[in-house]
mmCIF file of N, CA and C in Angstrom:
data_model
loop_
_atom_site.group_PDB
_atom_site.id
_atom_site.type_symbol
_atom_site.label_atom_id
_atom_site.label_comp_id
_atom_site.label_asym_id
_atom_site.label_seq_id
_atom_site.Cartn_x
_atom_site.Cartn_y
_atom_site.Cartn_z
ATOM 1 N N MET A 1 -28.999 35.795 60.956
ATOM 2 C CA MET A 1 -29.984 35.207 61.841
ATOM 3 C C MET A 1 -29.588 35.506 63.291
ATOM 4 N N SER A 2 -30.544 35.913 64.078
ATOM 5 C CA SER A 2 -30.300 36.208 65.489
ATOM 6 C C SER A 2 -30.571 34.980 66.338
ATOM 7 N N VAL A 3 -29.818 34.869 67.409
ATOM 8 C CA VAL A 3 -30.004 33.764 68.337
ATOM 9 C C VAL A 3 -30.675 34.306 69.592
ATOM 10 N N TYR A 4 -31.781 33.688 69.983
ATOM 11 C CA TYR A 4 -32.486 34.081 71.200
ATOM 12 C C TYR A 4 -32.336 32.968 72.225
ATOM 13 N N TYR A 5 -31.906 33.323 73.403
ATOM 14 C CA TYR A 5 -31.802 32.347 74.478
ATOM 15 C C TYR A 5 -33.119 32.336 75.226
ATOM 16 N N TYR A 6 -33.689 31.185 75.350
ATOM 17 C CA TYR A 6 -34.986 31.047 75.997
ATOM 18 C C TYR A 6 -34.816 30.498 77.400
ATOM 19 N N GLU A 7 -35.337 31.202 78.361
ATOM 20 C CA GLU A 7 -35.317 30.768 79.757
ATOM 21 C C GLU A 7 -36.774 30.616 80.182
ATOM 22 N N PRO A 8 -37.270 29.373 80.285
ATOM 23 C CA PRO A 8 -38.702 29.169 80.530
ATOM 24 C C PRO A 8 -39.206 29.738 81.853
ATOM 25 N N PHE A 9 -38.346 29.876 82.852
ATOM 26 C CA PHE A 9 -38.801 30.360 84.153
ATOM 27 C C PHE A 9 -38.391 31.808 84.414
ATOM 28 N N TYR A 10 -37.988 32.541 83.369
ATOM 29 C CA TYR A 10 -37.524 33.916 83.543
ATOM 30 C C TYR A 10 -38.598 34.792 84.194
ATOM 31 N N ASN A 11 -39.796 34.800 83.644
ATOM 32 C CA ASN A 11 -40.857 35.655 84.190
ATOM 33 C C ASN A 11 -41.255 35.215 85.590
ATOM 34 N N PHE A 12 -41.279 33.921 85.835
ATOM 35 C CA PHE A 12 -41.635 33.418 87.164
ATOM 36 C C PHE A 12 -40.589 33.850 88.195
ATOM 37 N N ASP A 13 -39.314 33.686 87.866
ATOM 38 C CA ASP A 13 -38.239 34.110 88.773
ATOM 39 C C ASP A 13 -38.282 35.612 89.017
ATOM 40 N N ARG A 14 -38.540 36.354 87.986
ATOM 41 C CA ARG A 14 -38.604 37.812 88.105
ATOM 42 C C ARG A 14 -39.754 38.236 89.014
ATOM 43 N N LEU A 15 -40.884 37.575 88.889
ATOM 44 C CA LEU A 15 -42.028 37.876 89.744
ATOM 45 C C LEU A 15 -41.720 37.549 91.197
ATOM 46 N N LEU A 16 -41.097 36.413 91.432
ATOM 47 C CA LEU A 16 -40.728 36.048 92.801
ATOM 48 C C LEU A 16 -39.730 37.041 93.388
ATOM 49 N N ASP A 17 -38.768 37.483 92.579
ATOM 50 C CA ASP A 17 -37.808 38.478 93.056
ATOM 51 C C ASP A 17 -38.512 39.778 93.421
ATOM 52 N N ALA A 18 -39.442 40.213 92.572
ATOM 53 C CA ALA A 18 -40.174 41.458 92.840
ATOM 54 C C ALA A 18 -41.019 41.321 94.100
ATOM 55 N N PHE A 19 -41.623 40.167 94.293
ATOM 56 C CA PHE A 19 -42.465 39.945 95.472
ATOM 57 C C PHE A 19 -41.635 39.930 96.744
ATOM 58 N N GLY A 20 -40.478 39.271 96.710
ATOM 59 C CA GLY A 20 -39.654 39.150 97.904
ATOM 60 C C GLY A 20 -38.906 40.412 98.275
ATOM 61 N N SER A 21 -38.627 41.277 97.303
ATOM 62 C CA SER A 21 -37.813 42.457 97.589
ATOM 63 C C SER A 21 -38.620 43.704 97.912
ATOM 64 N N ARG A 22 -39.924 43.657 97.786
ATOM 65 C CA ARG A 22 -40.712 44.868 98.029
ATOM 66 C C ARG A 22 -40.980 45.060 99.514
ATOM 67 N N PRO A 23 -40.995 46.309 99.955
ATOM 68 C CA PRO A 23 -41.349 46.574 101.349
ATOM 69 C C PRO A 23 -42.813 46.228 101.606
ATOM 70 N N ILE A 24 -43.133 45.852 102.820
ATOM 71 C CA ILE A 24 -44.507 45.486 103.172
ATOM 72 C C ILE A 24 -45.413 46.684 102.954
ATOM 73 N N GLY A 25 -46.555 46.439 102.314
ATOM 74 C CA GLY A 25 -47.529 47.495 102.080
ATOM 75 C C GLY A 25 -47.403 48.173 100.726
ATOM 76 N N GLN A 26 -46.311 47.909 99.988
ATOM 77 C CA GLN A 26 -46.175 48.510 98.669
ATOM 78 C C GLN A 26 -46.842 47.617 97.641
ATOM 79 N N GLN A 27 -47.224 48.237 96.528
ATOM 80 C CA GLN A 27 -47.852 47.459 95.470
ATOM 81 C C GLN A 27 -46.835 46.542 94.801
ATOM 82 N N LEU A 28 -47.317 45.456 94.220
ATOM 83 C CA LEU A 28 -46.433 44.476 93.591
ATOM 84 C C LEU A 28 -45.890 44.964 92.257
ATOM 85 N N THR A 29 -46.662 45.750 91.510
ATOM 86 C CA THR A 29 -46.236 46.132 90.174
ATOM 87 C C THR A 29 -45.210 47.248 90.210
ATOM 88 N N ALA A 30 -44.184 47.085 89.414
ATOM 89 C CA ALA A 30 -43.186 48.138 89.249
ATOM 90 C C ALA A 30 -43.710 49.108 88.200
ATOM 91 N N PRO A 31 -43.451 50.426 88.318
ATOM 92 C CA PRO A 31 -44.067 51.388 87.421
ATOM 93 C C PRO A 31 -43.736 51.204 85.949
ATOM 94 N N ASN A 32 -42.543 50.789 85.590
ATOM 95 C CA ASN A 32 -42.170 50.666 84.182
ATOM 96 C C ASN A 32 -41.795 49.245 83.794
ATOM 97 N N ASP A 33 -42.240 48.273 84.528
ATOM 98 C CA ASP A 33 -41.906 46.883 84.248
ATOM 99 C C ASP A 33 -43.058 46.238 83.484
ATOM 100 N N PRO A 34 -42.906 46.019 82.160
ATOM 101 C CA PRO A 34 -44.011 45.482 81.378
ATOM 102 C C PRO A 34 -44.405 44.065 81.767
ATOM 103 N N THR A 35 -43.556 43.336 82.473
ATOM 104 C CA THR A 35 -43.908 41.963 82.830
ATOM 105 C C THR A 35 -44.864 41.905 84.009
ATOM 106 N N THR A 36 -44.942 42.959 84.813
ATOM 107 C CA THR A 36 -45.818 42.917 85.983
ATOM 108 C C THR A 36 -46.848 44.031 86.008
ATOM 109 N N SER A 37 -46.824 44.970 85.058
ATOM 110 C CA SER A 37 -47.761 46.085 85.114
ATOM 111 C C SER A 37 -49.040 45.777 84.345
ATOM 112 N N VAL A 38 -50.087 46.528 84.654
ATOM 113 C CA VAL A 38 -51.407 46.340 84.076
ATOM 114 C C VAL A 38 -51.700 47.526 83.162
ATOM 115 N N PHE A 39 -52.506 47.295 82.132
ATOM 116 C CA PHE A 39 -52.873 48.370 81.210
ATOM 117 C C PHE A 39 -53.649 49.450 81.955
ATOM 118 N N ARG A 40 -53.221 50.682 81.822
ATOM 119 C CA ARG A 40 -53.905 51.832 82.414
ATOM 120 C C ARG A 40 -53.944 52.920 81.344
ATOM 121 N N PRO A 41 -55.142 53.261 80.852
ATOM 122 C CA PRO A 41 -55.221 54.250 79.776
ATOM 123 C C PRO A 41 -54.685 55.615 80.214
ATOM 124 N N LYS A 42 -53.942 56.248 79.328
ATOM 125 C CA LYS A 42 -53.454 57.599 79.597
ATOM 126 C C LYS A 42 -54.597 58.579 79.353
ATOM 127 N N MET A 43 -54.579 59.703 80.089
ATOM 128 C CA MET A 43 -55.695 60.634 80.022
ATOM 129 C C MET A 43 -55.191 62.070 79.991
ATOM 130 N N ASP A 44 -55.890 62.915 79.231
ATOM 131 C CA ASP A 44 -55.706 64.367 79.270
ATOM 132 C C ASP A 44 -57.021 64.957 79.753
ATOM 133 N N LEU A 45 -56.946 65.967 80.604
ATOM 134 C CA LEU A 45 -58.140 66.638 81.126
ATOM 135 C C LEU A 45 -57.997 68.118 80.812
ATOM 136 N N HIS A 46 -59.005 68.683 80.123
ATOM 137 C CA HIS A 46 -58.927 70.077 79.685
ATOM 138 C C HIS A 46 -60.218 70.806 80.037
ATOM 139 N N GLU A 47 -60.078 71.995 80.630
ATOM 140 C CA GLU A 47 -61.247 72.820 80.950
ATOM 141 C C GLU A 47 -61.311 73.969 79.955
ATOM 142 N N ASP A 48 -62.480 74.127 79.324
ATOM 143 C CA ASP A 48 -62.700 75.196 78.354
ATOM 144 C C ASP A 48 -63.630 76.222 78.989
ATOM 145 N N ALA A 49 -63.089 77.379 79.367
ATOM 146 C CA ALA A 49 -63.882 78.409 80.045
ATOM 147 C C ALA A 49 -64.902 79.048 79.110
ATOM 148 N N THR A 50 -64.581 79.133 77.804
ATOM 149 C CA THR A 50 -65.519 79.770 76.873
ATOM 150 C C THR A 50 -66.755 78.906 76.635
ATOM 151 N N LYS A 51 -66.587 77.594 76.562
ATOM 152 C CA LYS A 51 -67.728 76.687 76.362
ATOM 153 C C LYS A 51 -68.311 76.199 77.677
ATOM 154 N N ASN A 52 -67.658 76.567 78.793
ATOM 155 C CA ASN A 52 -68.090 76.149 80.129
ATOM 156 C C ASN A 52 -68.219 74.621 80.207
ATOM 157 N N SER A 53 -67.133 73.942 79.785
ATOM 158 C CA SER A 53 -67.139 72.479 79.799
ATOM 159 C C SER A 53 -65.747 71.949 80.141
ATOM 160 N N VAL A 54 -65.725 70.682 80.487
ATOM 161 C CA VAL A 54 -64.480 69.970 80.762
ATOM 162 C C VAL A 54 -64.439 68.771 79.817
ATOM 163 N N THR A 55 -63.272 68.509 79.219
ATOM 164 C CA THR A 55 -63.124 67.385 78.298
ATOM 165 C C THR A 55 -62.008 66.469 78.786
ATOM 166 N N ALA A 56 -62.321 65.179 78.859
ATOM 167 C CA ALA A 56 -61.327 64.160 79.194
ATOM 168 C C ALA A 56 -61.107 63.307 77.952
ATOM 169 N N THR A 57 -59.849 63.118 77.581
ATOM 170 C CA THR A 57 -59.504 62.300 76.421
ATOM 171 C C THR A 57 -58.651 61.133 76.901
ATOM 172 N N PHE A 58 -59.082 59.912 76.582
ATOM 173 C CA PHE A 58 -58.399 58.691 77.011
ATOM 174 C C PHE A 58 -57.808 57.994 75.792
ATOM 175 N N GLU A 59 -56.560 57.520 75.910
ATOM 176 C CA GLU A 59 -55.922 56.724 74.858
ATOM 177 C C GLU A 59 -56.300 55.264 75.052
ATOM 178 N N LEU A 60 -56.980 54.692 74.070
ATOM 179 C CA LEU A 60 -57.375 53.283 74.122
ATOM 180 C C LEU A 60 -57.013 52.618 72.795
ATOM 181 N N PRO A 61 -55.718 52.459 72.499
ATOM 182 C CA PRO A 61 -55.305 51.917 71.208
ATOM 183 C C PRO A 61 -55.739 50.469 71.021
ATOM 184 N N GLY A 62 -56.219 50.184 69.814
ATOM 185 C CA GLY A 62 -56.586 48.815 69.482
ATOM 186 C C GLY A 62 -57.961 48.387 69.952
ATOM 187 N N LEU A 63 -58.676 49.250 70.661
ATOM 188 C CA LEU A 63 -60.010 48.889 71.144
ATOM 189 C C LEU A 63 -61.082 49.445 70.229
ATOM 190 N N LYS A 64 -62.253 48.825 70.285
ATOM 191 C CA LYS A 64 -63.437 49.319 69.591
ATOM 192 C C LYS A 64 -64.369 49.896 70.642
ATOM 193 N N LYS A 65 -65.314 50.724 70.211
ATOM 194 C CA LYS A 65 -66.210 51.347 71.191
ATOM 195 C C LYS A 65 -67.056 50.307 71.918
ATOM 196 N N GLU A 66 -67.268 49.144 71.315
ATOM 197 C CA GLU A 66 -68.038 48.078 71.964
ATOM 198 C C GLU A 66 -67.278 47.458 73.138
ATOM 199 N N ASP A 67 -65.953 47.628 73.162
ATOM 200 C CA ASP A 67 -65.115 47.044 74.221
ATOM 201 C C ASP A 67 -64.990 47.941 75.451
ATOM 202 N N VAL A 68 -65.592 49.136 75.406
ATOM 203 C CA VAL A 68 -65.415 50.127 76.471
ATOM 204 C C VAL A 68 -66.759 50.446 77.121
ATOM 205 N N GLN A 69 -66.769 50.524 78.456
ATOM 206 C CA GLN A 69 -67.971 50.912 79.197
ATOM 207 C C GLN A 69 -67.679 52.216 79.938
ATOM 208 N N ILE A 70 -68.697 53.081 79.999
ATOM 209 C CA ILE A 70 -68.592 54.342 80.730
ATOM 210 C C ILE A 70 -69.742 54.389 81.726
ATOM 211 N N ASP A 71 -69.417 54.608 82.999
ATOM 212 C CA ASP A 71 -70.432 54.698 84.049
ATOM 213 C C ASP A 71 -70.244 55.993 84.821
ATOM 214 N N VAL A 72 -71.371 56.604 85.233
ATOM 215 C CA VAL A 72 -71.339 57.778 86.104
ATOM 216 C C VAL A 72 -72.149 57.428 87.335
ATOM 217 N N HIS A 73 -71.499 57.551 88.512
ATOM 218 C CA HIS A 73 -72.182 57.217 89.764
ATOM 219 C C HIS A 73 -71.529 57.992 90.903
ATOM 220 N N ASP A 74 -72.344 58.640 91.717
ATOM 221 C CA ASP A 74 -71.862 59.384 92.894
ATOM 222 C C ASP A 74 -70.758 60.388 92.563
ATOM 223 N N GLY A 75 -70.927 61.116 91.457
ATOM 224 C CA GLY A 75 -69.946 62.136 91.106
ATOM 225 C C GLY A 75 -68.637 61.592 90.577
ATOM 226 N N ARG A 76 -68.643 60.337 90.138
ATOM 227 C CA ARG A 76 -67.429 59.717 89.593
ATOM 228 C C ARG A 76 -67.725 59.134 88.218
ATOM 229 N N LEU A 77 -66.784 59.329 87.312
ATOM 230 C CA LEU A 77 -66.860 58.746 85.980
ATOM 231 C C LEU A 77 -65.884 57.584 85.949
ATOM 232 N N THR A 78 -66.346 56.417 85.518
ATOM 233 C CA THR A 78 -65.484 55.241 85.431
ATOM 234 C C THR A 78 -65.452 54.745 83.994
ATOM 235 N N ILE A 79 -64.244 54.616 83.457
ATOM 236 C CA ILE A 79 -64.023 54.040 82.133
ATOM 237 C C ILE A 79 -63.456 52.650 82.375
ATOM 238 N N SER A 80 -64.079 51.621 81.794
ATOM 239 C CA SER A 80 -63.578 50.261 81.989
ATOM 240 C C SER A 80 -63.707 49.471 80.696
ATOM 241 N N GLY A 81 -63.006 48.360 80.647
ATOM 242 C CA GLY A 81 -63.051 47.506 79.474
ATOM 243 C C GLY A 81 -62.013 46.412 79.576
ATOM 244 N N GLU A 82 -61.736 45.794 78.434
ATOM 245 C CA GLU A 82 -60.756 44.713 78.417
ATOM 246 C C GLU A 82 -59.974 44.743 77.116
ATOM 247 N N VAL A 83 -58.657 44.679 77.248
ATOM 248 C CA VAL A 83 -57.770 44.538 76.095
ATOM 249 C C VAL A 83 -57.530 43.046 75.954
ATOM 250 N N LYS A 84 -58.016 42.470 74.853
ATOM 251 C CA LYS A 84 -57.935 41.017 74.681
ATOM 252 C C LYS A 84 -56.622 40.628 74.008
ATOM 253 N N THR A 85 -56.119 39.450 74.390
ATOM 254 C CA THR A 85 -54.891 38.946 73.779
ATOM 255 C C THR A 85 -55.158 38.571 72.332
ATOM 256 N N SER A 86 -54.132 38.672 71.539
ATOM 257 C CA SER A 86 -54.241 38.339 70.134
ATOM 258 C C SER A 86 -54.252 36.825 69.969
ATOM 259 N N SER A 87 -55.187 36.314 69.191
ATOM 260 C CA SER A 87 -55.228 34.878 68.915
ATOM 261 C C SER A 87 -54.418 34.557 67.655
ATOM 262 N N GLU A 88 -53.722 35.562 67.143
ATOM 263 C CA GLU A 88 -52.932 35.421 65.925
ATOM 264 C C GLU A 88 -51.734 34.495 66.122
ATOM 265 N N HIS A 89 -51.124 34.531 67.323
ATOM 266 C CA HIS A 89 -49.939 33.728 67.605
ATOM 267 C C HIS A 89 -50.180 32.859 68.830
ATOM 268 N N GLU A 90 -49.417 31.774 68.919
ATOM 269 C CA GLU A 90 -49.475 30.925 70.107
ATOM 270 C C GLU A 90 -48.719 31.593 71.245
ATOM 271 N N GLU A 91 -48.962 31.135 72.478
ATOM 272 C CA GLU A 91 -48.290 31.697 73.659
ATOM 273 C C GLU A 91 -46.776 31.546 73.578
ATOM 274 N N GLU A 92 -46.294 30.403 73.140
ATOM 275 C CA GLU A 92 -44.858 30.180 73.048
ATOM 276 C C GLU A 92 -44.317 30.868 71.799
ATOM 277 N N GLY A 93 -43.034 31.163 71.826
ATOM 278 C CA GLY A 93 -42.387 31.695 70.638
ATOM 279 C C GLY A 93 -42.120 33.190 70.668
ATOM 280 N N TYR A 94 -42.529 33.893 71.706
ATOM 281 C CA TYR A 94 -42.281 35.333 71.774
ATOM 282 C C TYR A 94 -40.845 35.602 72.211
ATOM 283 N N ALA A 95 -40.145 36.475 71.485
ATOM 284 C CA ALA A 95 -38.825 36.939 71.900
ATOM 285 C C ALA A 95 -38.984 38.205 72.745
ATOM 286 N N VAL A 96 -39.937 39.060 72.360
ATOM 287 C CA VAL A 96 -40.264 40.282 73.098
ATOM 288 C C VAL A 96 -41.778 40.397 73.145
ATOM 289 N N ARG A 97 -42.300 40.718 74.314
ATOM 290 C CA ARG A 97 -43.748 40.895 74.456
ATOM 291 C C ARG A 97 -43.987 42.059 75.411
ATOM 292 N N GLU A 98 -44.248 43.254 74.857
ATOM 293 C CA GLU A 98 -44.391 44.457 75.664
ATOM 294 C C GLU A 98 -45.827 44.949 75.775
ATOM 295 N N ARG A 99 -46.704 44.523 74.880
ATOM 296 C CA ARG A 99 -48.089 44.987 74.953
ATOM 297 C C ARG A 99 -48.777 44.388 76.166
ATOM 298 N N LYS A 100 -49.682 45.147 76.755
ATOM 299 C CA LYS A 100 -50.375 44.715 77.967
ATOM 300 C C LYS A 100 -51.787 44.263 77.618
ATOM 301 N N TYR A 101 -52.257 43.244 78.320
ATOM 302 C CA TYR A 101 -53.581 42.691 78.092
ATOM 303 C C TYR A 101 -54.306 42.571 79.419
ATOM 304 N N GLY A 102 -55.617 42.487 79.333
ATOM 305 C CA GLY A 102 -56.404 42.275 80.539
ATOM 306 C C GLY A 102 -57.434 43.364 80.746
ATOM 307 N N LYS A 103 -58.158 43.235 81.840
ATOM 308 C CA LYS A 103 -59.194 44.208 82.180
ATOM 309 C C LYS A 103 -58.548 45.462 82.746
ATOM 310 N N PHE A 104 -59.211 46.589 82.504
ATOM 311 C CA PHE A 104 -58.720 47.853 83.036
ATOM 312 C C PHE A 104 -59.892 48.685 83.527
ATOM 313 N N SER A 105 -59.580 49.642 84.364
ATOM 314 C CA SER A 105 -60.578 50.571 84.877
ATOM 315 C C SER A 105 -59.866 51.860 85.259
ATOM 316 N N ARG A 106 -60.471 52.972 84.935
ATOM 317 C CA ARG A 106 -59.906 54.283 85.290
ATOM 318 C C ARG A 106 -61.042 55.140 85.818
ATOM 319 N N MET A 107 -60.882 55.651 87.036
ATOM 320 C CA MET A 107 -61.926 56.446 87.674
ATOM 321 C C MET A 107 -61.492 57.902 87.732
ATOM 322 N N LEU A 108 -62.449 58.788 87.513
ATOM 323 C CA LEU A 108 -62.191 60.221 87.540
ATOM 324 C C LEU A 108 -63.306 60.891 88.327
ATOM 325 N N ARG A 109 -62.939 61.663 89.337
ATOM 326 C CA ARG A 109 -63.939 62.422 90.093
ATOM 327 C C ARG A 109 -64.376 63.599 89.225
ATOM 328 N N LEU A 110 -65.689 63.744 89.071
ATOM 329 C CA LEU A 110 -66.214 64.820 88.238
ATOM 330 C C LEU A 110 -66.024 66.169 88.925
ATOM 331 N N PRO A 111 -65.697 67.200 88.141
ATOM 332 C CA PRO A 111 -65.556 68.530 88.731
ATOM 333 C C PRO A 111 -66.894 69.035 89.286
ATOM 334 N N GLN A 112 -66.824 69.976 90.195
ATOM 335 C CA GLN A 112 -68.016 70.559 90.808
ATOM 336 C C GLN A 112 -68.851 71.255 89.740
ATOM 337 N N GLY A 113 -70.168 71.086 89.780
ATOM 338 C CA GLY A 113 -71.070 71.782 88.866
ATOM 339 C C GLY A 113 -71.287 71.100 87.531
ATOM 340 N N VAL A 114 -70.864 69.864 87.366
ATOM 341 C CA VAL A 114 -71.053 69.149 86.097
ATOM 342 C C VAL A 114 -72.491 68.641 86.001
ATOM 343 N N LYS A 115 -73.085 68.806 84.810
ATOM 344 C CA LYS A 115 -74.435 68.289 84.562
ATOM 345 C C LYS A 115 -74.298 66.829 84.119
ATOM 346 N N GLU A 116 -74.474 65.895 85.046
ATOM 347 C CA GLU A 116 -74.261 64.466 84.755
ATOM 348 C C GLU A 116 -75.148 63.951 83.631
ATOM 349 N N GLU A 117 -76.374 64.465 83.534
ATOM 350 C CA GLU A 117 -77.307 63.967 82.511
ATOM 351 C C GLU A 117 -76.946 64.443 81.106
ATOM 352 N N GLU A 118 -76.015 65.392 80.972
ATOM 353 C CA GLU A 118 -75.642 65.916 79.655
ATOM 354 C C GLU A 118 -74.226 65.513 79.224
ATOM 355 N N ILE A 119 -73.623 64.546 79.904
ATOM 356 C CA ILE A 119 -72.281 64.081 79.530
ATOM 357 C C ILE A 119 -72.370 63.352 78.191
ATOM 358 N N LYS A 120 -71.425 63.659 77.294
ATOM 359 C CA LYS A 120 -71.398 63.031 75.968
ATOM 360 C C LYS A 120 -70.038 62.377 75.756
ATOM 361 N N ALA A 121 -70.030 61.285 74.976
ATOM 362 C CA ALA A 121 -68.782 60.576 74.694
ATOM 363 C C ALA A 121 -68.713 60.226 73.214
ATOM 364 N N SER A 122 -67.493 60.257 72.671
ATOM 365 C CA SER A 122 -67.269 59.825 71.293
ATOM 366 C C SER A 122 -65.970 59.025 71.253
ATOM 367 N N PHE A 123 -65.879 58.118 70.273
ATOM 368 C CA PHE A 123 -64.707 57.250 70.161
ATOM 369 C C PHE A 123 -64.259 57.233 68.713
ATOM 370 N N GLU A 124 -63.003 57.635 68.481
ATOM 371 C CA GLU A 124 -62.484 57.658 67.123
ATOM 372 C C GLU A 124 -60.977 57.445 67.135
ATOM 373 N N SER A 125 -60.508 56.534 66.303
ATOM 374 C CA SER A 125 -59.072 56.255 66.135
ATOM 375 C C SER A 125 -58.364 55.972 67.453
ATOM 376 N N GLY A 126 -59.003 55.198 68.329
ATOM 377 C CA GLY A 126 -58.377 54.822 69.591
ATOM 378 C C GLY A 126 -58.415 55.889 70.667
ATOM 379 N N LEU A 127 -59.126 56.984 70.430
ATOM 380 C CA LEU A 127 -59.257 58.049 71.424
ATOM 381 C C LEU A 127 -60.710 58.166 71.875
ATOM 382 N N LEU A 128 -60.922 58.032 73.165
ATOM 383 C CA LEU A 128 -62.245 58.219 73.758
ATOM 384 C C LEU A 128 -62.286 59.628 74.319
ATOM 385 N N THR A 129 -63.238 60.430 73.849
ATOM 386 C CA THR A 129 -63.388 61.806 74.320
ATOM 387 C C THR A 129 -64.707 61.919 75.064
ATOM 388 N N VAL A 130 -64.630 62.337 76.324
ATOM 389 C CA VAL A 130 -65.818 62.503 77.159
ATOM 390 C C VAL A 130 -65.909 63.980 77.522
ATOM 391 N N THR A 131 -67.070 64.600 77.211
ATOM 392 C CA THR A 131 -67.272 66.024 77.471
ATOM 393 C C THR A 131 -68.302 66.199 78.570
ATOM 394 N N PHE A 132 -67.937 67.000 79.574
ATOM 395 C CA PHE A 132 -68.814 67.273 80.713
ATOM 396 C C PHE A 132 -69.235 68.736 80.665
ATOM 397 N N PRO A 133 -70.494 69.045 80.304
ATOM 398 C CA PRO A 133 -70.932 70.443 80.385
ATOM 399 C C PRO A 133 -71.125 70.845 81.846
ATOM 400 N N LYS A 134 -70.719 72.062 82.157
ATOM 401 C CA LYS A 134 -70.861 72.558 83.521
ATOM 402 C C LYS A 134 -72.053 73.503 83.601
ATOM 403 N N ALA A 135 -72.659 73.570 84.766
ATOM 404 C CA ALA A 135 -73.753 74.506 84.993
ATOM 405 C C ALA A 135 -73.180 75.915 84.982
ATOM 406 N N ALA A 136 -73.978 76.870 84.529
ATOM 407 C CA ALA A 136 -73.522 78.259 84.501
ATOM 408 C C ALA A 136 -73.258 78.736 85.922
ATOM 409 N N PRO A 137 -72.126 79.353 86.141
ATOM 410 C CA PRO A 137 -71.843 79.834 87.495
ATOM 411 C C PRO A 137 -72.769 80.981 87.871
ATOM 412 N N GLU A 138 -73.166 80.994 89.110
ATOM 413 C CA GLU A 138 -74.040 82.061 89.581
ATOM 414 C C GLU A 138 -73.195 83.310 89.787
ATOM 415 N N THR A 139 -73.647 84.412 89.189
ATOM 416 C CA THR A 139 -72.884 85.651 89.297
ATOM 417 C C THR A 139 -73.259 86.445 90.542
ATOM 418 N N ALA A 140 -74.526 86.422 90.887
ATOM 419 C CA ALA A 140 -74.970 87.176 92.065
ATOM 420 C C ALA A 140 -75.192 86.215 93.222
ATOM 421 N N PRO A 141 -74.902 86.657 94.437
ATOM 422 C CA PRO A 141 -75.160 85.783 95.581
ATOM 423 C C PRO A 141 -76.657 85.545 95.757
ATOM 424 N N LYS A 142 -76.981 84.361 96.196
ATOM 425 C CA LYS A 142 -78.380 83.995 96.407
ATOM 426 C C LYS A 142 -78.851 84.598 97.731
ATOM 427 N N LYS A 143 -80.003 85.308 97.688
ATOM 428 C CA LYS A 143 -80.587 85.927 98.883
ATOM 429 C C LYS A 143 -81.545 84.948 99.535
ATOM 430 N N ILE A 144 -81.444 84.826 100.818
ATOM 431 C CA ILE A 144 -82.339 83.952 101.576
ATOM 432 C C ILE A 144 -83.110 84.826 102.554
ATOM 433 N N THR A 145 -84.432 84.685 102.500
ATOM 434 C CA THR A 145 -85.269 85.478 103.413
ATOM 435 C C THR A 145 -85.421 84.756 104.737
ATOM 436 N N ILE A 146 -85.493 85.542 105.785
ATOM 437 C CA ILE A 146 -85.650 84.997 107.129
ATOM 438 C C ILE A 146 -87.131 84.930 107.446
ATOM 439 N N SER A 147 -87.603 83.787 107.878
ATOM 440 C CA SER A 147 -89.029 83.644 108.186
ATOM 441 C C SER A 147 -89.297 83.793 109.663
#
């Protein structure tokens, strides 16, 4: 049997230490500190020259497609949603708690020449794949007549 020492104010003290020791103007969250960081989906971005498209793949483990919203506005794609806490266990009693919960949002500026009305998305096994078809590049320069 393992013995766990419980310190009820550990997270509170740690947060105060992080707040007091940071330089003015820096963000409060430490990059690899699970107690103060927020869920941010990881993303891969791939351009396929043969299909003339760009594909973004987001890792969203444990979410359903109903929990995710996709918006396109002013040349920006925004993926947002919420990772809900598990109601399986009570708040007290955790020895280790590394999973992150809460609302998230990830914005991506769309590449030049993307057809916004033809963007498609699919969600399978915790992976959201968004495909952006690009307009065919113009091969010849456009001639403008002088009036």
